[in-house]
Amino acid sequence: MNKFERKIYQLIMEDDIVKNKKTGNVYSVVKMDPAKHDKPTPGEVEKAKAANGGEVPKGEKPKADKAGGEQPGKEKQKGTKIGASDLKSTAEKPKGNAEVTKLKDLMPNATFDRKPLSAVSPIERQKISTVIDDLAKMGAEAKAKGEKAPNFNLCKVTVPGTNLYCDGNKGIERGDMPQFKGTPVPGSPADKLPKDENGEADTEEFFKQMLEKDGIKVSEPTTVPPDRLKATQSELVGVKVAGMSKVLDNPDHPAYDKITAPIYVSNDGYVLDGHHRWAAVVAHNAANPDRQIPMNVRVIDEPIEPLVKRSNSFAEEMGIRAKKADTGAGGGPQPIISPEKKN
């Protein structure tokens, strides 16, 4: 494990043990606040553990007054409880009294037994956001220096029981996934198409025509909750996803529309093309529960496994070269472990 991977691992797996400057209490928090916290001595940590059954307390406990209530003059924080249904898009909500949701209408072969992002604990959300923030910062610093940013496979950052990011993926490496836009083989059909500034040709429209010719329906662009979709490939370039997620903080950014453009998904709920854009939207939504972005999709009426084979045959005939994921030799950080599993 190199220095970068070790730092990410620590960010994911460890909370900070702190000493409150005012109360002197020792406890653990997700992130230390220098204005409020000091680093406790080893003796103070051991004392806190001894008073709490051998473990460091989680968070600061409010002081009670003599009558056993909360500290005088301080009211309990008030707020509205947010349930899982509050963060669902209209695509997940039933139509009237009908039991069949829009999601099941769009993707009849999909299963939705995994918990949505709205059911992920705040601690897990914070850990995801911390990793993405650090990756975005490292990417920006490397770019400013004219260097290549350190990379790792973001698929290693998973929250068990959810689709984040690649938990339950099909195990297909990025190099074996179909590409509809890329560098064409010289003399191939794709080589005759217009190319962008990177020398890449876009065959997406021809792919859609091929599907329709084969009698496979493709839906019009529609929106679904991104956390309900599943990854097909087992590799995601972490810094790339982090950079895209930061673009989504600003709807006026020139690249915003490109990142939120429709991606192709199968009728069993797997992403076919656009994994990095999908992961960027998920990352944004994990960090911004009050500013959710839906995923624009086109659903292809075929399960993912035969669809991948069909798509790869198309890309090969067109002459589009596959793209491999540069995820670093170490493979990235360890999975995020949910609190109940950790205990």
Short mmCIF file of C-alpha atoms in Angstrom, two decimals:
data_model
loop_
_atom_site.label_atom_id
_atom_site.label_comp_id
_atom_site.label_asym_id
_atom_site.label_seq_id
_atom_site.Cartn_x
_atom_site.Cartn_y
_atom_site.Cartn_z
CA MET A 1 0.00 0.00 0.00
CA ASN A 2 1.61 3.26 -1.13
CA LYS A 3 1.44 6.62 0.70
CA PHE A 4 -1.59 7.85 -1.26
CA GLU A 5 -3.57 4.63 -0.78
CA ARG A 6 -2.72 4.59 2.95
CA LYS A 7 -4.05 8.15 3.31
CA ILE A 8 -7.31 7.27 1.55
CA TYR A 9 -7.63 4.10 3.65
CA GLN A 10 -7.26 6.12 6.85
CA LEU A 11 -9.83 8.66 5.66
CA ILE A 12 -12.33 5.88 5.03
CA MET A 13 -11.77 3.59 7.96
CA GLU A 14 -10.81 5.82 10.88
CA ASP A 15 -12.54 8.54 12.87
CA ASP A 16 -10.53 11.26 14.65
CA ILE A 17 -10.18 10.96 18.44
CA VAL A 18 -10.38 14.47 19.91
CA LYS A 19 -10.53 16.38 23.21
CA ASN A 20 -13.12 19.15 23.52
CA LYS A 21 -11.38 22.43 24.42
CA LYS A 22 -14.28 23.60 26.61
CA THR A 23 -15.48 20.43 28.34
CA GLY A 24 -12.28 18.39 28.33
CA ASN A 25 -14.26 15.34 27.18
CA VAL A 26 -12.56 12.83 24.87
CA TYR A 27 -14.55 11.27 22.02
CA SER A 28 -14.36 10.38 18.32
CA VAL A 29 -15.65 12.44 15.40
CA VAL A 30 -15.60 11.99 11.63
CA LYS A 31 -13.29 15.00 11.22
CA MET A 32 -11.39 17.06 13.79
CA ASP A 33 -12.24 20.76 14.10
CA PRO A 34 -9.10 22.64 15.32
CA ALA A 35 -11.26 25.52 16.57
CA LYS A 36 -13.16 23.19 18.87
CA HIS A 37 -10.85 20.21 19.45
CA ASP A 38 -7.37 19.35 20.73
CA LYS A 39 -5.50 16.06 20.37
CA PRO A 40 -5.87 14.08 23.63
CA THR A 41 -2.92 12.39 25.32
CA PRO A 42 -2.73 8.56 25.30
CA GLY A 43 -3.62 8.59 29.00
CA GLU A 44 -6.75 10.67 28.36
CA VAL A 45 -7.79 8.28 25.58
CA GLU A 46 -7.39 5.26 27.85
CA LYS A 47 -9.38 7.00 30.58
CA ALA A 48 -12.22 7.73 28.13
CA LYS A 49 -12.23 4.10 27.01
CA ALA A 50 -12.32 2.82 30.60
CA ALA A 51 -15.36 4.98 31.33
CA ASN A 52 -17.16 3.75 28.20
CA GLY A 53 -16.81 -0.02 28.29
CA GLY A 54 -13.45 -0.16 26.54
CA GLU A 55 -14.33 2.01 23.51
CA VAL A 56 -13.89 5.69 22.78
CA PRO A 57 -17.31 7.44 22.95
CA LYS A 58 -18.87 8.55 19.66
CA GLY A 59 -19.44 12.30 19.69
CA GLU A 60 -19.85 14.78 22.55
CA LYS A 61 -22.65 14.06 25.01
CA PRO A 62 -24.56 17.14 26.24
CA LYS A 63 -24.11 18.01 29.92
CA ALA A 64 -27.12 17.43 32.13
CA ASP A 65 -28.33 19.93 34.73
CA LYS A 66 -28.95 19.00 38.35
CA ALA A 67 -32.48 17.88 37.57
CA GLY A 68 -31.15 15.46 35.01
CA GLY A 69 -32.21 17.47 31.95
CA GLU A 70 -30.24 19.17 29.24
CA GLN A 71 -27.88 22.03 30.01
CA PRO A 72 -29.86 25.15 31.03
CA GLY A 73 -30.45 27.70 28.32
CA LYS A 74 -29.85 25.17 25.53
CA GLU A 75 -32.69 23.69 23.58
CA LYS A 76 -32.56 20.41 21.76
CA GLN A 77 -31.94 20.70 18.06
CA LYS A 78 -35.17 20.60 16.18
CA GLY A 79 -35.58 19.33 12.66
CA THR A 80 -37.73 17.34 10.32
CA LYS A 81 -36.98 13.67 9.99
CA ILE A 82 -36.19 12.70 6.41
CA GLY A 83 -37.45 9.31 5.36
CA ALA A 84 -36.29 7.17 2.45
CA SER A 85 -39.25 8.30 0.34
CA ASP A 86 -38.34 11.98 0.67
CA LEU A 87 -35.31 11.64 -1.58
CA LYS A 88 -36.95 9.44 -4.19
CA SER A 89 -37.50 10.91 -7.60
CA THR A 90 -40.89 10.75 -9.28
CA ALA A 91 -39.55 7.76 -11.18
CA GLU A 92 -39.59 5.70 -7.98
CA LYS A 93 -42.96 6.78 -6.68
CA PRO A 94 -46.06 4.75 -7.56
CA LYS A 95 -48.49 6.15 -10.07
CA GLY A 96 -51.64 6.73 -8.06
CA ASN A 97 -52.71 3.45 -6.50
CA ALA A 98 -50.79 1.34 -9.00
CA GLU A 99 -48.20 -0.98 -7.51
CA VAL A 100 -45.97 -0.93 -10.56
CA THR A 101 -43.53 1.98 -10.47
CA LYS A 102 -42.07 3.83 -13.40
CA LEU A 103 -38.74 2.15 -12.70
CA LYS A 104 -40.23 -1.30 -13.12
CA ASP A 105 -42.02 -0.12 -16.26
CA LEU A 106 -38.73 1.10 -17.71
CA MET A 107 -36.58 -1.80 -16.55
CA PRO A 108 -38.86 -4.85 -16.18
CA ASN A 109 -35.98 -7.27 -15.54
CA ALA A 110 -34.38 -5.16 -12.81
CA THR A 111 -34.50 -5.84 -9.08
CA PHE A 112 -34.62 -3.04 -6.53
CA ASP A 113 -33.81 -4.95 -3.36
CA ARG A 114 -30.72 -2.88 -2.47
CA LYS A 115 -31.13 0.13 -0.21
CA PRO A 116 -31.22 3.55 -1.91
CA LEU A 117 -28.82 6.39 -1.21
CA SER A 118 -31.37 7.97 1.12
CA ALA A 119 -30.98 4.99 3.47
CA VAL A 120 -27.19 5.32 3.68
CA SER A 121 -26.03 6.62 7.07
CA PRO A 122 -24.66 10.18 7.38
CA ILE A 123 -21.29 8.78 8.48
CA GLU A 124 -21.02 6.67 5.32
CA ARG A 125 -22.04 9.66 3.20
CA GLN A 126 -19.37 11.78 4.88
CA LYS A 127 -16.69 9.19 4.21
CA ILE A 128 -17.67 8.97 0.54
CA SER A 129 -17.58 12.76 0.25
CA THR A 130 -14.18 12.96 1.97
CA VAL A 131 -12.65 10.54 -0.53
CA ILE A 132 -14.16 12.40 -3.50
CA ASP A 133 -13.02 15.79 -2.13
CA ASP A 134 -9.46 14.55 -1.65
CA LEU A 135 -9.34 13.03 -5.12
CA ALA A 136 -10.65 16.23 -6.72
CA LYS A 137 -8.07 18.29 -4.83
CA MET A 138 -5.22 15.97 -5.83
CA GLY A 139 -6.36 16.01 -9.44
CA ALA A 140 -6.50 19.82 -9.51
CA GLU A 141 -3.06 20.14 -7.88
CA ALA A 142 -1.51 17.67 -10.33
CA LYS A 143 -3.05 19.48 -13.28
CA ALA A 144 -1.71 22.82 -12.03
CA LYS A 145 1.79 21.32 -11.85
CA GLY A 146 1.47 19.68 -15.27
CA GLU A 147 1.70 16.25 -13.66
CA LYS A 148 -0.43 13.12 -13.86
CA ALA A 149 -2.71 12.72 -10.83
CA PRO A 150 -2.34 9.58 -8.67
CA ASN A 151 -5.12 7.16 -9.44
CA PHE A 152 -6.99 4.25 -7.98
CA ASN A 153 -10.05 2.15 -8.68
CA LEU A 154 -13.10 3.90 -7.18
CA CYS A 155 -14.97 0.59 -7.39
CA LYS A 156 -13.06 -0.34 -4.23
CA VAL A 157 -15.04 2.35 -2.37
CA THR A 158 -18.28 0.48 -1.80
CA VAL A 159 -21.12 0.64 0.69
CA PRO A 160 -22.36 -2.93 1.22
CA GLY A 161 -26.05 -3.46 0.56
CA THR A 162 -26.22 -0.58 -1.96
CA ASN A 163 -25.19 -0.09 -5.59
CA LEU A 164 -22.40 2.32 -4.53
CA TYR A 165 -20.16 2.31 -6.42
CA CYS A 166 -19.72 -1.11 -7.88
CA ASP A 167 -21.06 -3.43 -5.17
CA GLY A 168 -22.68 -6.28 -7.10
CA ASN A 169 -21.09 -5.37 -10.45
CA LYS A 170 -20.73 -7.89 -13.27
CA GLY A 171 -16.96 -8.05 -12.86
CA ILE A 172 -16.16 -6.89 -16.39
CA GLU A 173 -12.95 -4.88 -16.78
CA ARG A 174 -13.29 -1.52 -18.46
CA GLY A 175 -11.11 -2.71 -21.35
CA ASP A 176 -13.73 -5.38 -22.13
CA MET A 177 -16.66 -2.95 -22.10
CA PRO A 178 -18.09 -1.52 -25.34
CA GLN A 179 -17.11 1.99 -26.39
CA PHE A 180 -19.25 4.02 -28.78
CA LYS A 181 -16.87 6.96 -28.85
CA GLY A 182 -13.13 6.55 -29.19
CA THR A 183 -10.06 6.43 -31.39
CA PRO A 184 -10.97 4.56 -34.58
CA VAL A 185 -8.84 1.90 -36.22
CA PRO A 186 -7.30 3.36 -39.41
CA GLY A 187 -9.40 2.48 -42.45
CA SER A 188 -12.39 1.32 -40.37
CA PRO A 189 -15.98 2.61 -40.86
CA ALA A 190 -15.55 4.82 -37.76
CA ASP A 191 -12.39 6.31 -39.25
CA LYS A 192 -14.53 7.89 -41.98
CA LEU A 193 -16.65 9.76 -39.43
CA PRO A 194 -15.92 13.31 -38.15
CA LYS A 195 -13.48 13.40 -35.24
CA ASP A 196 -13.22 15.74 -32.24
CA GLU A 197 -10.13 17.57 -30.99
CA ASN A 198 -8.89 14.33 -29.39
CA GLY A 199 -9.18 12.38 -32.64
CA GLU A 200 -12.18 10.42 -31.41
CA ALA A 201 -15.21 9.45 -33.50
CA ASP A 202 -18.75 9.09 -32.07
CA THR A 203 -20.77 6.07 -33.30
CA GLU A 204 -23.61 6.30 -30.77
CA GLU A 205 -26.28 7.25 -33.30
CA PHE A 206 -25.28 4.29 -35.51
CA PHE A 207 -25.48 2.00 -32.48
CA LYS A 208 -29.04 3.12 -31.80
CA GLN A 209 -29.95 2.52 -35.45
CA MET A 210 -28.43 -0.98 -35.28
CA LEU A 211 -30.54 -1.84 -32.21
CA GLU A 212 -33.74 -0.63 -33.85
CA LYS A 213 -32.90 -2.60 -37.00
CA ASP A 214 -32.51 -5.73 -34.84
CA GLY A 215 -35.94 -5.10 -33.30
CA ILE A 216 -34.62 -4.00 -29.90
CA LYS A 217 -36.46 -1.02 -28.46
CA VAL A 218 -34.62 1.98 -27.06
CA SER A 219 -36.55 4.35 -24.80
CA GLU A 220 -36.65 8.09 -25.19
CA PRO A 221 -34.45 9.96 -22.67
CA THR A 222 -35.98 9.80 -19.19
CA THR A 223 -34.80 10.30 -15.61
CA VAL A 224 -34.26 7.73 -12.85
CA PRO A 225 -32.56 7.84 -9.42
CA PRO A 226 -28.88 7.09 -10.19
CA ASP A 227 -28.39 5.04 -7.01
CA ARG A 228 -30.95 2.54 -8.34
CA LEU A 229 -28.70 1.68 -11.30
CA LYS A 230 -25.94 -0.93 -11.06
CA ALA A 231 -22.39 -0.86 -12.37
CA THR A 232 -21.46 -3.43 -14.98
CA GLN A 233 -17.72 -2.86 -15.06
CA SER A 234 -15.39 -3.42 -12.13
CA GLU A 235 -13.15 -0.38 -12.67
CA LEU A 236 -13.71 3.36 -12.27
CA VAL A 237 -10.97 5.98 -12.57
CA GLY A 238 -11.28 7.74 -9.21
CA VAL A 239 -9.82 11.14 -10.08
CA LYS A 240 -11.95 11.32 -13.25
CA VAL A 241 -15.16 10.70 -11.28
CA ALA A 242 -14.14 13.21 -8.59
CA GLY A 243 -13.45 15.93 -11.15
CA MET A 244 -16.82 15.39 -12.83
CA SER A 245 -18.66 15.45 -9.50
CA LYS A 246 -17.25 18.89 -8.69
CA VAL A 247 -18.48 20.19 -12.06
CA LEU A 248 -22.00 19.20 -10.99
CA ASP A 249 -21.85 21.70 -8.13
CA ASN A 250 -22.26 24.44 -10.74
CA PRO A 251 -25.13 24.02 -13.27
CA ASP A 252 -23.61 26.88 -15.32
CA HIS A 253 -20.33 25.02 -15.84
CA PRO A 254 -19.62 24.42 -19.57
CA ALA A 255 -19.27 20.66 -18.99
CA TYR A 256 -22.44 20.28 -16.87
CA ASP A 257 -24.75 19.34 -19.74
CA LYS A 258 -22.23 16.89 -21.16
CA ILE A 259 -21.90 15.03 -17.85
CA THR A 260 -25.67 14.90 -17.30
CA ALA A 261 -26.46 13.82 -20.89
CA PRO A 262 -28.36 10.49 -21.22
CA ILE A 263 -26.44 7.25 -20.73
CA TYR A 264 -27.42 3.78 -21.97
CA VAL A 265 -28.72 1.21 -19.46
CA SER A 266 -30.10 -2.31 -19.84
CA ASN A 267 -33.60 -3.49 -19.01
CA ASP A 268 -32.26 -5.15 -15.87
CA GLY A 269 -30.88 -1.88 -14.51
CA TYR A 270 -27.17 -2.04 -15.40
CA VAL A 271 -25.11 0.79 -16.87
CA LEU A 272 -23.87 -0.04 -20.37
CA ASP A 273 -22.07 3.17 -21.32
CA GLY A 274 -21.31 6.25 -19.21
CA HIS A 275 -20.09 4.65 -15.97
CA HIS A 276 -17.93 7.61 -14.94
CA ARG A 277 -20.70 10.16 -15.49
CA TRP A 278 -23.11 7.95 -13.55
CA ALA A 279 -20.64 7.59 -10.66
CA ALA A 280 -20.10 11.37 -10.64
CA VAL A 281 -23.84 12.01 -10.23
CA VAL A 282 -23.99 9.44 -7.41
CA ALA A 283 -21.02 11.14 -5.70
CA HIS A 284 -22.70 14.54 -6.00
CA ASN A 285 -25.96 13.20 -4.56
CA ALA A 286 -24.16 11.51 -1.65
CA ALA A 287 -22.66 14.87 -0.68
CA ASN A 288 -25.80 16.93 -1.37
CA PRO A 289 -28.96 15.22 -0.05
CA ASP A 290 -30.89 18.47 -0.53
CA ARG A 291 -29.71 18.98 -4.14
CA GLN A 292 -30.31 15.66 -5.85
CA ILE A 293 -29.61 15.28 -9.57
CA PRO A 294 -31.56 12.59 -11.45
CA MET A 295 -29.80 10.37 -14.00
CA ASN A 296 -30.80 10.84 -17.63
CA VAL A 297 -31.00 7.45 -19.33
CA ARG A 298 -32.02 5.62 -22.47
CA VAL A 299 -33.17 2.11 -21.59
CA ILE A 300 -32.31 -0.66 -24.07
CA ASP A 301 -34.82 -3.52 -23.91
CA GLU A 302 -32.29 -6.30 -23.38
CA PRO A 303 -30.49 -7.73 -20.29
CA ILE A 304 -26.93 -6.56 -19.75
CA GLU A 305 -24.96 -9.73 -20.54
CA PRO A 306 -26.24 -10.30 -24.11
CA LEU A 307 -26.28 -6.52 -24.57
CA VAL A 308 -22.56 -6.24 -23.75
CA LYS A 309 -21.78 -8.95 -26.33
CA ARG A 310 -23.93 -7.26 -28.95
CA SER A 311 -22.37 -3.87 -28.21
CA ASN A 312 -18.81 -5.20 -28.37
CA SER A 313 -19.52 -6.81 -31.75
CA PHE A 314 -20.84 -3.46 -32.99
CA ALA A 315 -17.78 -1.56 -31.71
CA GLU A 316 -15.44 -4.10 -33.29
CA GLU A 317 -17.19 -3.84 -36.66
CA MET A 318 -17.13 -0.05 -36.50
CA GLY A 319 -13.45 -0.03 -35.48
CA ILE A 320 -13.62 1.75 -32.10
CA ARG A 321 -10.79 0.83 -29.78
CA ALA A 322 -11.61 -0.04 -26.18
CA LYS A 323 -10.36 2.17 -23.32
CA LYS A 324 -8.58 0.65 -20.38
CA ALA A 325 -8.90 2.14 -16.91
CA ASP A 326 -5.76 3.61 -15.38
CA THR A 327 -6.64 2.83 -11.79
CA GLY A 328 -3.14 2.54 -10.39
CA ALA A 329 -1.06 -0.49 -9.52
CA GLY A 330 -2.34 -0.72 -5.96
CA GLY A 331 -6.00 -0.95 -6.91
CA GLY A 332 -7.17 1.73 -4.48
CA PRO A 333 -8.63 1.91 -0.99
CA GLN A 334 -10.58 -0.64 0.99
CA PRO A 335 -14.42 -0.81 1.01
CA ILE A 336 -16.38 1.44 3.33
CA ILE A 337 -17.81 -0.77 6.08
CA SER A 338 -21.23 0.11 7.41
CA PRO A 339 -21.36 0.86 11.18
CA GLU A 340 -23.42 -2.22 12.01
CA LYS A 341 -21.02 -4.46 10.09
CA LYS A 342 -18.01 -2.77 11.70
CA ASN A 343 -19.39 -3.47 15.17
#
